[in-house]
Amino acid sequence: DAGVIQSPRHEVTEMGQEVTLRCKPISGHDYLFWYRQTMMRGLELLIYFNNNVPIDDSGMPEDRFSAKMPNASFSTLKIQPSEPRDSAVYFCASSRIRATDTQYFGPGTRLTVL
Amino acid sequence: GDSVTQMEGPVTLSEEAFLTINCTYTATGYPSLFWYVQYPGEGLQLLLKATKADDKGSNKGFEATYRKETTSFHLEKGSVQVSDSAVYFCALGGGSNYKLTFGKGTLLTVNP
């Protein structure tokens, strides 16, 4: 299997711009997760989906962040407008049957907001 | 709620030294326990896991035993290599939360 695919791998943008991160989970996996990793806060779960439906978005920092999963093979995380404090590595992960099963992580998107 | 506490890093060892990274947890029910590893510039990947008490997970020379009596899942390796330099995360799943709970991570540096 190809593994979890994320794009872009690196994104540099200016404050106030819209940013869209993309994820393709492993085929057949029912769960998809978005995480954010920073030196200060470590690894944080932002939101996760089960069968394309958002289940828990309590980790989404504020209304500037939104996530969608229009089908089983694609998800987006959007930040609008972006701010310098959003600079981080964003990971997408998927798991097969349960949210507590082994999660398979993508390579991450390194976002820098200037 | 569920929580994971792992030893603070960074940990610096010489090649062929013995490694222990401590991990303890608090959870209700019967969680599964995991160790993930993150190499520089990459995403997390599963290193090993255990799904019930007394199970031992092992992979690439690393081992960890699920100890319910001490609520621990310590990671060990008998002889580390430079290529083991990475951040190691302990995690639990299936307690009271319907998601994985990760520790803060421990940075390991192995010098030749």
PDB file of N, CA, C and O in Angstrom, chain A residues 9 31 33 35 37 41-43 45 48 56 58 89 91 99-108 110, chain B residues 32 34 36 38 41-46 49 87 89 92-95 97-104:
ATOM      1  N   ARG A   9       4.299  19.092   0.984  1.00  0.00           N
ATOM      2  CA  ARG A   9       5.201  18.726   2.063  1.00  0.00           C
ATOM      3  C   ARG A   9       5.683  19.960   2.812  1.00  0.00           C
ATOM      4  O   ARG A   9       5.958  19.900   4.005  1.00  0.00           O
ATOM      5  N   TYR A  31     -10.983   5.500   9.676  1.00  0.00           N
ATOM      6  CA  TYR A  31     -10.743   6.657  10.527  1.00  0.00           C
ATOM      7  C   TYR A  31      -9.624   7.515   9.946  1.00  0.00           C
ATOM      8  O   TYR A  31      -8.608   7.002   9.477  1.00  0.00           O
ATOM      9  N   PHE A  33      -7.350  11.151  10.982  1.00  0.00           N
ATOM     10  CA  PHE A  33      -6.991  12.074  12.053  1.00  0.00           C
ATOM     11  C   PHE A  33      -6.121  13.197  11.498  1.00  0.00           C
ATOM     12  O   PHE A  33      -5.267  12.962  10.650  1.00  0.00           O
ATOM     13  N   TYR A  35      -3.405  15.966  13.084  1.00  0.00           N
ATOM     14  CA  TYR A  35      -2.621  16.365  14.239  1.00  0.00           C
ATOM     15  C   TYR A  35      -1.771  17.579  13.884  1.00  0.00           C
ATOM     16  O   TYR A  35      -1.432  17.806  12.726  1.00  0.00           O
ATOM     17  N   GLN A  37       1.935  19.394  15.311  1.00  0.00           N
ATOM     18  CA  GLN A  37       3.095  19.189  16.172  1.00  0.00           C
ATOM     19  C   GLN A  37       3.950  20.446  16.204  1.00  0.00           C
ATOM     20  O   GLN A  37       4.369  20.960  15.168  1.00  0.00           O
ATOM     21  N   ARG A  41       4.096  22.747  22.157  1.00  0.00           N
ATOM     22  CA  ARG A  41       2.884  22.046  22.565  1.00  0.00           C
ATOM     23  C   ARG A  41       2.905  20.549  22.265  1.00  0.00           C
ATOM     24  O   ARG A  41       1.971  19.825  22.649  1.00  0.00           O
ATOM     25  N   GLY A  42       3.945  20.108  21.578  1.00  0.00           N
ATOM     26  CA  GLY A  42       4.031  18.686  21.255  1.00  0.00           C
ATOM     27  C   GLY A  42       3.024  18.296  20.197  1.00  0.00           C
ATOM     28  O   GLY A  42       2.675  19.090  19.328  1.00  0.00           O
ATOM     29  N   LEU A  43       2.518  17.070  20.294  1.00  0.00           N
ATOM     30  CA  LEU A  43       1.589  16.523  19.312  1.00  0.00           C
ATOM     31  C   LEU A  43       0.154  16.721  19.809  1.00  0.00           C
ATOM     32  O   LEU A  43      -0.194  16.264  20.891  1.00  0.00           O
ATOM     33  N   LEU A  45      -4.019  16.452  18.825  1.00  0.00           N
ATOM     34  CA  LEU A  45      -5.075  15.986  17.924  1.00  0.00           C
ATOM     35  C   LEU A  45      -6.028  17.140  17.660  1.00  0.00           C
ATOM     36  O   LEU A  45      -6.575  17.716  18.602  1.00  0.00           O
ATOM     37  N   TYR A  48     -10.929  14.278  14.262  1.00  0.00           N
ATOM     38  CA  TYR A  48     -10.890  13.011  13.556  1.00  0.00           C
ATOM     39  C   TYR A  48     -12.250  12.655  12.981  1.00  0.00           C
ATOM     40  O   TYR A  48     -13.287  13.121  13.466  1.00  0.00           O
ATOM     41  N   ASP A  56     -14.926  14.164  16.495  1.00  0.00           N
ATOM     42  CA  ASP A  56     -14.430  14.953  17.614  1.00  0.00           C
ATOM     43  C   ASP A  56     -13.562  16.072  17.063  1.00  0.00           C
ATOM     44  O   ASP A  56     -12.487  15.798  16.536  1.00  0.00           O
ATOM     45  N   SER A  58     -12.853  18.797  19.046  1.00  0.00           N
ATOM     46  CA  SER A  58     -12.578  19.607  20.230  1.00  0.00           C
ATOM     47  C   SER A  58     -11.156  20.163  20.243  1.00  0.00           C
ATOM     48  O   SER A  58     -10.871  21.106  20.968  1.00  0.00           O
ATOM     49  N   VAL A  89       4.147  21.555  12.112  1.00  0.00           N
ATOM     50  CA  VAL A  89       4.044  20.424  11.196  1.00  0.00           C
ATOM     51  C   VAL A  89       2.674  19.790  11.415  1.00  0.00           C
ATOM     52  O   VAL A  89       2.312  19.479  12.555  1.00  0.00           O
ATOM     53  N   PHE A  91       0.163  16.695  10.647  1.00  0.00           N
ATOM     54  CA  PHE A  91       0.157  15.295  10.232  1.00  0.00           C
ATOM     55  C   PHE A  91      -1.274  14.818  10.022  1.00  0.00           C
ATOM     56  O   PHE A  91      -2.180  15.162  10.777  1.00  0.00           O
ATOM     57  N   ALA A  99     -10.726   3.940  16.296  1.00  0.00           N
ATOM     58  CA  ALA A  99      -9.846   5.094  16.514  1.00  0.00           C
ATOM     59  C   ALA A  99      -8.677   4.723  17.403  1.00  0.00           C
ATOM     60  O   ALA A  99      -7.660   5.398  17.407  1.00  0.00           O
ATOM     61  N   THR A 100      -8.806   3.631  18.153  1.00  0.00           N
ATOM     62  CA  THR A 100      -7.749   3.218  19.067  1.00  0.00           C
ATOM     63  C   THR A 100      -6.873   2.110  18.491  1.00  0.00           C
ATOM     64  O   THR A 100      -6.045   1.546  19.184  1.00  0.00           O
ATOM     65  N   ASP A 101      -7.087   1.791  17.225  1.00  0.00           N
ATOM     66  CA  ASP A 101      -6.194   0.864  16.530  1.00  0.00           C
ATOM     67  C   ASP A 101      -4.885   1.568  16.181  1.00  0.00           C
ATOM     68  O   ASP A 101      -4.748   2.782  16.344  1.00  0.00           O
ATOM     69  N   THR A 102      -3.956   0.811  15.673  1.00  0.00           N
ATOM     70  CA  THR A 102      -2.718   1.394  15.172  1.00  0.00           C
ATOM     71  C   THR A 102      -3.030   2.487  14.159  1.00  0.00           C
ATOM     72  O   THR A 102      -3.815   2.275  13.233  1.00  0.00           O
ATOM     73  N   GLN A 103      -2.437   3.638  14.364  1.00  0.00           N
ATOM     74  CA  GLN A 103      -2.603   4.739  13.421  1.00  0.00           C
ATOM     75  C   GLN A 103      -1.365   4.825  12.528  1.00  0.00           C
ATOM     76  O   GLN A 103      -0.244   4.695  13.003  1.00  0.00           O
ATOM     77  N   TYR A 104      -1.613   5.059  11.243  1.00  0.00           N
ATOM     78  CA  TYR A 104      -0.537   5.175  10.256  1.00  0.00           C
ATOM     79  C   TYR A 104      -0.446   6.634   9.848  1.00  0.00           C
ATOM     80  O   TYR A 104      -1.431   7.205   9.364  1.00  0.00           O
ATOM     81  N   PHE A 105       0.727   7.197  10.058  1.00  0.00           N
ATOM     82  CA  PHE A 105       0.917   8.620   9.844  1.00  0.00           C
ATOM     83  C   PHE A 105       1.497   8.907   8.464  1.00  0.00           C
ATOM     84  O   PHE A 105       2.315   8.143   7.944  1.00  0.00           O
ATOM     85  N   GLY A 106       1.096  10.049   7.917  1.00  0.00           N
ATOM     86  CA  GLY A 106       1.730  10.562   6.722  1.00  0.00           C
ATOM     87  C   GLY A 106       3.024  11.275   7.074  1.00  0.00           C
ATOM     88  O   GLY A 106       3.377  11.405   8.247  1.00  0.00           O
ATOM     89  N   PRO A 107       3.730  11.765   6.050  1.00  0.00           N
ATOM     90  CA  PRO A 107       5.030  12.407   6.279  1.00  0.00           C
ATOM     91  C   PRO A 107       4.921  13.822   6.839  1.00  0.00           C
ATOM     92  O   PRO A 107       5.922  14.385   7.264  1.00  0.00           O
ATOM     93  N   GLY A 108       3.704  14.381   6.821  1.00  0.00           N
ATOM     94  CA  GLY A 108       3.521  15.705   7.393  1.00  0.00           C
ATOM     95  C   GLY A 108       3.668  16.834   6.385  1.00  0.00           C
ATOM     96  O   GLY A 108       4.298  16.681   5.333  1.00  0.00           O
ATOM     97  N   ARG A 110       4.964  20.756   6.549  1.00  0.00           N
ATOM     98  CA  ARG A 110       5.589  21.787   7.380  1.00  0.00           C
ATOM     99  C   ARG A 110       5.090  23.140   6.916  1.00  0.00           C
ATOM    100  O   ARG A 110       5.371  23.567   5.791  1.00  0.00           O
TER     101      ARG A 110
ATOM    102  N   SER B  32      -5.060  -0.649  24.992  1.00  0.00           N
ATOM    103  CA  SER B  32      -3.879  -1.112  24.268  1.00  0.00           C
ATOM    104  C   SER B  32      -2.777  -0.082  24.472  1.00  0.00           C
ATOM    105  O   SER B  32      -3.047   1.102  24.664  1.00  0.00           O
ATOM    106  N   PHE B  34       1.122   1.412  23.067  1.00  0.00           N
ATOM    107  CA  PHE B  34       1.916   1.540  21.853  1.00  0.00           C
ATOM    108  C   PHE B  34       3.206   2.305  22.138  1.00  0.00           C
ATOM    109  O   PHE B  34       3.249   3.172  23.012  1.00  0.00           O
ATOM    110  N   TYR B  36       5.547   4.555  19.503  1.00  0.00           N
ATOM    111  CA  TYR B  36       5.778   5.074  18.160  1.00  0.00           C
ATOM    112  C   TYR B  36       7.165   5.716  18.125  1.00  0.00           C
ATOM    113  O   TYR B  36       7.668   6.217  19.138  1.00  0.00           O
ATOM    114  N   GLN B  38       9.589   8.529  15.808  1.00  0.00           N
ATOM    115  CA  GLN B  38       9.606   9.574  14.777  1.00  0.00           C
ATOM    116  C   GLN B  38      11.055   9.922  14.450  1.00  0.00           C
ATOM    117  O   GLN B  38      11.764  10.507  15.269  1.00  0.00           O
ATOM    118  N   GLY B  41      12.412  14.574  10.405  1.00  0.00           N
ATOM    119  CA  GLY B  41      11.766  14.949   9.162  1.00  0.00           C
ATOM    120  C   GLY B  41      10.682  14.000   8.694  1.00  0.00           C
ATOM    121  O   GLY B  41      10.184  14.131   7.565  1.00  0.00           O
ATOM    122  N   GLU B  42      10.294  13.049   9.528  1.00  0.00           N
ATOM    123  CA  GLU B  42       9.295  12.067   9.119  1.00  0.00           C
ATOM    124  C   GLU B  42       8.093  12.064  10.057  1.00  0.00           C
ATOM    125  O   GLU B  42       8.102  12.700  11.107  1.00  0.00           O
ATOM    126  N   GLY B  43       7.054  11.345   9.658  1.00  0.00           N
ATOM    127  CA  GLY B  43       5.905  11.150  10.529  1.00  0.00           C
ATOM    128  C   GLY B  43       6.165  10.053  11.540  1.00  0.00           C
ATOM    129  O   GLY B  43       7.179   9.360  11.485  1.00  0.00           O
ATOM    130  N   LEU B  44       5.230   9.908  12.474  1.00  0.00           N
ATOM    131  CA  LEU B  44       5.355   8.848  13.472  1.00  0.00           C
ATOM    132  C   LEU B  44       5.085   7.505  12.802  1.00  0.00           C
ATOM    133  O   LEU B  44       4.241   7.388  11.906  1.00  0.00           O
ATOM    134  N   GLN B  45       5.769   6.488  13.264  1.00  0.00           N
ATOM    135  CA  GLN B  45       5.492   5.136  12.793  1.00  0.00           C
ATOM    136  C   GLN B  45       5.472   4.191  13.989  1.00  0.00           C
ATOM    137  O   GLN B  45       6.207   4.378  14.965  1.00  0.00           O
ATOM    138  N   LEU B  46       4.609   3.200  13.887  1.00  0.00           N
ATOM    139  CA  LEU B  46       4.481   2.245  14.984  1.00  0.00           C
ATOM    140  C   LEU B  46       5.763   1.461  15.156  1.00  0.00           C
ATOM    141  O   LEU B  46       6.297   0.904  14.198  1.00  0.00           O
ATOM    142  N   LYS B  49       3.557  -2.751  19.886  1.00  0.00           N
ATOM    143  CA  LYS B  49       2.349  -2.558  20.674  1.00  0.00           C
ATOM    144  C   LYS B  49       2.036  -3.815  21.478  1.00  0.00           C
ATOM    145  O   LYS B  49       2.562  -4.909  21.199  1.00  0.00           O
ATOM    146  N   VAL B  87      12.768  10.491  18.082  1.00  0.00           N
ATOM    147  CA  VAL B  87      11.867  10.795  19.190  1.00  0.00           C
ATOM    148  C   VAL B  87      10.926   9.607  19.367  1.00  0.00           C
ATOM    149  O   VAL B  87      10.349   9.109  18.392  1.00  0.00           O
ATOM    150  N   PHE B  89       7.544   8.010  21.269  1.00  0.00           N
ATOM    151  CA  PHE B  89       6.276   8.372  21.909  1.00  0.00           C
ATOM    152  C   PHE B  89       5.592   7.123  22.455  1.00  0.00           C
ATOM    153  O   PHE B  89       5.405   6.142  21.732  1.00  0.00           O
ATOM    154  N   LEU B  92      -1.532   5.288  24.501  1.00  0.00           N
ATOM    155  CA  LEU B  92      -2.536   4.286  24.878  1.00  0.00           C
ATOM    156  C   LEU B  92      -3.822   4.543  24.118  1.00  0.00           C
ATOM    157  O   LEU B  92      -4.129   5.671  23.743  1.00  0.00           O
ATOM    158  N   GLY B  93      -4.574   3.473  23.928  1.00  0.00           N
ATOM    159  CA  GLY B  93      -5.831   3.593  23.219  1.00  0.00           C
ATOM    160  C   GLY B  93      -6.851   2.633  23.791  1.00  0.00           C
ATOM    161  O   GLY B  93      -6.506   1.528  24.205  1.00  0.00           O
ATOM    162  N   GLY B  94      -8.129   3.075  23.835  1.00  0.00           N
ATOM    163  CA  GLY B  94      -9.191   2.184  24.248  1.00  0.00           C
ATOM    164  C   GLY B  94      -9.525   2.254  25.715  1.00  0.00           C
ATOM    165  O   GLY B  94     -10.241   1.408  26.227  1.00  0.00           O
ATOM    166  N   GLY B  95      -9.032   3.256  26.410  1.00  0.00           N
ATOM    167  CA  GLY B  95      -9.458   3.447  27.794  1.00  0.00           C
ATOM    168  C   GLY B  95     -10.802   4.159  27.800  1.00  0.00           C
ATOM    169  O   GLY B  95     -11.773   3.694  27.202  1.00  0.00           O
ATOM    170  N   ASN B  97     -11.128   7.178  26.492  1.00  0.00           N
ATOM    171  CA  ASN B  97     -11.168   8.010  25.286  1.00  0.00           C
ATOM    172  C   ASN B  97     -11.260   7.139  24.051  1.00  0.00           C
ATOM    173  O   ASN B  97     -10.622   6.106  23.954  1.00  0.00           O
ATOM    174  N   TYR B  98     -12.039   7.575  23.085  1.00  0.00           N
ATOM    175  CA  TYR B  98     -12.154   6.821  21.842  1.00  0.00           C
ATOM    176  C   TYR B  98     -11.142   7.315  20.819  1.00  0.00           C
ATOM    177  O   TYR B  98     -11.465   7.566  19.665  1.00  0.00           O
ATOM    178  N   LYS B  99      -9.892   7.442  21.271  1.00  0.00           N
ATOM    179  CA  LYS B  99      -8.806   7.889  20.414  1.00  0.00           C
ATOM    180  C   LYS B  99      -7.519   7.542  21.132  1.00  0.00           C
ATOM    181  O   LYS B  99      -7.532   7.103  22.276  1.00  0.00           O
ATOM    182  N   LEU B 100      -6.371   7.725  20.462  1.00  0.00           N
ATOM    183  CA  LEU B 100      -5.087   7.480  21.097  1.00  0.00           C
ATOM    184  C   LEU B 100      -4.680   8.678  21.938  1.00  0.00           C
ATOM    185  O   LEU B 100      -4.894   9.825  21.543  1.00  0.00           O
ATOM    186  N   THR B 101      -4.106   8.394  23.101  1.00  0.00           N
ATOM    187  CA  THR B 101      -3.540   9.421  23.959  1.00  0.00           C
ATOM    188  C   THR B 101      -2.027   9.249  23.925  1.00  0.00           C
ATOM    189  O   THR B 101      -1.515   8.187  24.273  1.00  0.00           O
ATOM    190  N   PHE B 102      -1.318  10.295  23.496  1.00  0.00           N
ATOM    191  CA  PHE B 102       0.136  10.237  23.346  1.00  0.00           C
ATOM    192  C   PHE B 102       0.848  10.904  24.508  1.00  0.00           C
ATOM    193  O   PHE B 102       0.361  11.892  25.074  1.00  0.00           O
ATOM    194  N   GLY B 103       2.021  10.376  24.856  1.00  0.00           N
ATOM    195  CA  GLY B 103       2.918  11.082  25.757  1.00  0.00           C
ATOM    196  C   GLY B 103       3.604  12.211  25.020  1.00  0.00           C
ATOM    197  O   GLY B 103       3.407  12.404  23.815  1.00  0.00           O
ATOM    198  N   LYS B 104       4.441  12.959  25.723  1.00  0.00           N
ATOM    199  CA  LYS B 104       5.067  14.149  25.150  1.00  0.00           C
ATOM    200  C   LYS B 104       6.268  13.828  24.262  1.00  0.00           C
ATOM    201  O   LYS B 104       6.787  14.710  23.576  1.00  0.00           O
TER     202      LYS B 104
END
